[in-house]
Amino acid sequence: QVQLVESGGGLVQAGGSLRLSCTASGRTANNYPMGWFRQAPGKEREFVAAISWMGGNTYYADSVKGRFTISRDNAKNTVYLQMNSLKPEDTAVYYCASPSQRNIAGTYSYTGTYDYWGMGTQVTVSS
């Protein structure tokens, strides 16, 4: 079983920055890709970013490309999401997720690809 715990959410003004963290336990997450998703009230959960298990490949939703950066520290079993130039439309609960298989090429943006999810952390961007 894998436990994922997100942290770093909060309230920030538009144009500001936040860094989210997701720490995994119960399994060595180093050998698995990781993803970030978000869900705003009344909307479906949507893909934000993903990173390969070695960190060499990163993927982003068009809506966050150029503003968000996903990274990982395998020594700490932690994945990060640096969010810059935040907009009110970025307001959502942010979830990290991990699949149970290593090769998710082509499917990294689908919620069904991921088997383990954290409880989420709230990000609120005020205008």
PDB file of C-alpha atoms in Angstrom:
ATOM      1  CA  GLN A   1       0.000   0.000   0.000  1.00  0.00           C
ATOM      2  CA  VAL A   2       1.173   3.522  -0.803  1.00  0.00           C
ATOM      3  CA  GLN A   3       0.407   6.623   1.200  1.00  0.00           C
ATOM      4  CA  LEU A   4       0.735  10.039  -0.392  1.00  0.00           C
ATOM      5  CA  VAL A   5       0.602  13.227   1.655  1.00  0.00           C
ATOM      6  CA  GLU A   6       0.417  16.655   0.054  1.00  0.00           C
ATOM      7  CA  SER A   7       1.402  19.904   1.714  1.00  0.00           C
ATOM      8  CA  GLY A   8       2.137  23.503   0.830  1.00  0.00           C
ATOM      9  CA  GLY A   9      -1.288  24.739  -0.189  1.00  0.00           C
ATOM     10  CA  GLY A  10      -2.710  28.037   0.998  1.00  0.00           C
ATOM     11  CA  LEU A  11      -4.105  31.424   0.068  1.00  0.00           C
ATOM     12  CA  VAL A  12      -2.105  33.611  -2.292  1.00  0.00           C
ATOM     13  CA  GLN A  13      -2.778  36.695  -4.373  1.00  0.00           C
ATOM     14  CA  ALA A  14      -2.852  36.537  -8.144  1.00  0.00           C
ATOM     15  CA  GLY A  15       0.666  36.657  -9.518  1.00  0.00           C
ATOM     16  CA  GLY A  16       2.088  34.971  -6.452  1.00  0.00           C
ATOM     17  CA  SER A  17       3.780  31.611  -6.011  1.00  0.00           C
ATOM     18  CA  LEU A  18       3.368  28.432  -4.006  1.00  0.00           C
ATOM     19  CA  ARG A  19       5.305  25.187  -3.852  1.00  0.00           C
ATOM     20  CA  LEU A  20       3.412  21.993  -3.202  1.00  0.00           C
ATOM     21  CA  SER A  21       5.083  18.868  -1.882  1.00  0.00           C
ATOM     22  CA  CYS A  22       3.969  15.250  -2.001  1.00  0.00           C
ATOM     23  CA  THR A  23       5.746  12.683   0.137  1.00  0.00           C
ATOM     24  CA  ALA A  24       5.250   8.982  -0.457  1.00  0.00           C
ATOM     25  CA  SER A  25       5.523   6.184   2.064  1.00  0.00           C
ATOM     26  CA  GLY A  26       4.788   2.484   2.100  1.00  0.00           C
ATOM     27  CA  ARG A  27       6.677   1.875  -1.103  1.00  0.00           C
ATOM     28  CA  THR A  28       9.815   3.198  -2.679  1.00  0.00           C
ATOM     29  CA  ALA A  29       8.292   5.771  -4.978  1.00  0.00           C
ATOM     30  CA  ASN A  30      11.601   6.361  -6.687  1.00  0.00           C
ATOM     31  CA  ASN A  31      10.891   3.828  -9.411  1.00  0.00           C
ATOM     32  CA  TYR A  32       7.467   5.150 -10.327  1.00  0.00           C
ATOM     33  CA  PRO A  33       6.149   8.173 -12.193  1.00  0.00           C
ATOM     34  CA  MET A  34       4.170  10.741 -10.236  1.00  0.00           C
ATOM     35  CA  GLY A  35       1.423  13.119 -11.211  1.00  0.00           C
ATOM     36  CA  TRP A  36      -0.381  16.213  -9.979  1.00  0.00           C
ATOM     37  CA  PHE A  37      -4.077  16.781 -10.620  1.00  0.00           C
ATOM     38  CA  ARG A  38      -6.515  19.418  -9.425  1.00  0.00           C
ATOM     39  CA  GLN A  39     -10.242  19.713  -8.903  1.00  0.00           C
ATOM     40  CA  ALA A  40     -12.173  22.945  -8.658  1.00  0.00           C
ATOM     41  CA  PRO A  41     -15.679  23.075  -7.157  1.00  0.00           C
ATOM     42  CA  GLY A  42     -18.246  21.708  -9.569  1.00  0.00           C
ATOM     43  CA  LYS A  43     -15.613  20.542 -12.036  1.00  0.00           C
ATOM     44  CA  GLU A  44     -13.980  17.249 -12.880  1.00  0.00           C
ATOM     45  CA  ARG A  45     -10.514  16.392 -11.683  1.00  0.00           C
ATOM     46  CA  GLU A  46      -7.999  17.501 -14.290  1.00  0.00           C
ATOM     47  CA  PHE A  47      -4.393  16.750 -15.096  1.00  0.00           C
ATOM     48  CA  VAL A  48      -1.781  19.340 -14.136  1.00  0.00           C
ATOM     49  CA  ALA A  49       1.669  17.779 -14.470  1.00  0.00           C
ATOM     50  CA  ALA A  50       3.531  14.480 -14.387  1.00  0.00           C
ATOM     51  CA  ILE A  51       7.126  13.356 -14.082  1.00  0.00           C
ATOM     52  CA  SER A  52       8.873  10.145 -15.030  1.00  0.00           C
ATOM     53  CA  TRP A  53      10.457   8.012 -12.354  1.00  0.00           C
ATOM     54  CA  MET A  54      13.958   9.293 -13.056  1.00  0.00           C
ATOM     55  CA  GLY A  55      12.745  12.851 -13.553  1.00  0.00           C
ATOM     56  CA  GLY A  56      14.025  13.057 -17.102  1.00  0.00           C
ATOM     57  CA  ASN A  57      10.611  13.550 -18.652  1.00  0.00           C
ATOM     58  CA  THR A  58       7.990  16.042 -17.553  1.00  0.00           C
ATOM     59  CA  TYR A  59       4.531  16.712 -18.902  1.00  0.00           C
ATOM     60  CA  TYR A  60       2.194  19.658 -18.369  1.00  0.00           C
ATOM     61  CA  ALA A  61      -1.337  20.695 -19.095  1.00  0.00           C
ATOM     62  CA  ASP A  62      -1.461  23.578 -21.560  1.00  0.00           C
ATOM     63  CA  SER A  63      -3.111  25.763 -18.937  1.00  0.00           C
ATOM     64  CA  VAL A  64      -0.056  25.635 -16.646  1.00  0.00           C
ATOM     65  CA  LYS A  65       2.800  25.266 -19.116  1.00  0.00           C
ATOM     66  CA  GLY A  66       5.444  27.923 -18.534  1.00  0.00           C
ATOM     67  CA  ARG A  67       4.118  28.730 -15.052  1.00  0.00           C
ATOM     68  CA  PHE A  68       4.320  25.427 -13.141  1.00  0.00           C
ATOM     69  CA  THR A  69       7.325  23.151 -12.727  1.00  0.00           C
ATOM     70  CA  ILE A  70       7.222  19.578 -11.485  1.00  0.00           C
ATOM     71  CA  SER A  71      10.338  18.033  -9.959  1.00  0.00           C
ATOM     72  CA  ARG A  72      11.290  15.191  -7.656  1.00  0.00           C
ATOM     73  CA  ASP A  73      13.841  14.296  -5.012  1.00  0.00           C
ATOM     74  CA  ASN A  74      14.029  10.521  -4.977  1.00  0.00           C
ATOM     75  CA  ALA A  75      16.260  10.523  -1.907  1.00  0.00           C
ATOM     76  CA  LYS A  76      13.362  12.101  -0.019  1.00  0.00           C
ATOM     77  CA  ASN A  77      10.568  10.211  -1.788  1.00  0.00           C
ATOM     78  CA  THR A  78       9.070  13.605  -2.552  1.00  0.00           C
ATOM     79  CA  VAL A  79       7.634  15.281  -5.617  1.00  0.00           C
ATOM     80  CA  TYR A  80       7.211  19.032  -5.889  1.00  0.00           C
ATOM     81  CA  LEU A  81       5.012  21.371  -7.879  1.00  0.00           C
ATOM     82  CA  GLN A  82       6.366  24.898  -8.095  1.00  0.00           C
ATOM     83  CA  MET A  83       3.534  27.199  -9.101  1.00  0.00           C
ATOM     84  CA  ASN A  84       4.367  30.709 -10.291  1.00  0.00           C
ATOM     85  CA  SER A  85       2.256  33.514 -11.758  1.00  0.00           C
ATOM     86  CA  LEU A  86      -0.809  32.045 -10.125  1.00  0.00           C
ATOM     87  CA  LYS A  87      -4.233  32.994 -11.444  1.00  0.00           C
ATOM     88  CA  PRO A  88      -7.663  32.861  -9.785  1.00  0.00           C
ATOM     89  CA  GLU A  89      -8.565  30.014 -12.148  1.00  0.00           C
ATOM     90  CA  ASP A  90      -5.810  27.931 -10.546  1.00  0.00           C
ATOM     91  CA  THR A  91      -7.936  27.750  -7.392  1.00  0.00           C
ATOM     92  CA  ALA A  92      -8.621  24.090  -6.642  1.00  0.00           C
ATOM     93  CA  VAL A  93      -7.765  21.162  -4.436  1.00  0.00           C
ATOM     94  CA  TYR A  94      -4.474  19.746  -5.689  1.00  0.00           C
ATOM     95  CA  TYR A  95      -3.823  16.002  -5.519  1.00  0.00           C
ATOM     96  CA  CYS A  96      -0.706  13.990  -6.127  1.00  0.00           C
ATOM     97  CA  ALA A  97      -1.009  10.510  -7.534  1.00  0.00           C
ATOM     98  CA  SER A  98       1.109   7.485  -8.303  1.00  0.00           C
ATOM     99  CA  PRO A  99       0.510   4.539 -10.619  1.00  0.00           C
ATOM    100  CA  SER A 100       1.251   0.925  -9.809  1.00  0.00           C
ATOM    101  CA  GLN A 101       3.136   0.480 -13.063  1.00  0.00           C
ATOM    102  CA  ARG A 102       6.244   2.233 -14.264  1.00  0.00           C
ATOM    103  CA  ASN A 103       5.443   2.752 -17.927  1.00  0.00           C
ATOM    104  CA  ILE A 104       2.585   5.213 -18.333  1.00  0.00           C
ATOM    105  CA  ALA A 105       3.795   6.804 -21.533  1.00  0.00           C
ATOM    106  CA  GLY A 106       0.864   8.242 -23.414  1.00  0.00           C
ATOM    107  CA  THR A 107      -1.516   7.843 -20.476  1.00  0.00           C
ATOM    108  CA  TYR A 108       0.033  10.156 -17.896  1.00  0.00           C
ATOM    109  CA  SER A 109      -2.819  12.671 -18.110  1.00  0.00           C
ATOM    110  CA  TYR A 110      -5.637  10.218 -17.350  1.00  0.00           C
ATOM    111  CA  THR A 111      -6.924   9.871 -13.798  1.00  0.00           C
ATOM    112  CA  GLY A 112      -7.520   6.164 -14.434  1.00  0.00           C
ATOM    113  CA  THR A 113      -3.787   5.621 -14.907  1.00  0.00           C
ATOM    114  CA  TYR A 114      -3.118   6.311 -11.232  1.00  0.00           C
ATOM    115  CA  ASP A 115      -3.846   3.869  -8.432  1.00  0.00           C
ATOM    116  CA  TYR A 116      -2.825   5.838  -5.369  1.00  0.00           C
ATOM    117  CA  TRP A 117      -4.001   9.318  -4.424  1.00  0.00           C
ATOM    118  CA  GLY A 118      -3.344  11.746  -1.627  1.00  0.00           C
ATOM    119  CA  MET A 119      -6.057  13.579   0.291  1.00  0.00           C
ATOM    120  CA  GLY A 120      -5.305  16.845  -1.455  1.00  0.00           C
ATOM    121  CA  THR A 121      -4.252  20.342  -0.457  1.00  0.00           C
ATOM    122  CA  GLN A 122      -6.304  23.471  -1.062  1.00  0.00           C
ATOM    123  CA  VAL A 123      -4.877  26.257  -3.208  1.00  0.00           C
ATOM    124  CA  THR A 124      -6.822  29.505  -3.315  1.00  0.00           C
ATOM    125  CA  VAL A 125      -5.753  32.385  -5.531  1.00  0.00           C
ATOM    126  CA  SER A 126      -7.430  35.719  -4.866  1.00  0.00           C
ATOM    127  CA  SER A 127      -7.824  38.379  -7.537  1.00  0.00           C
TER     128      SER A 127
END
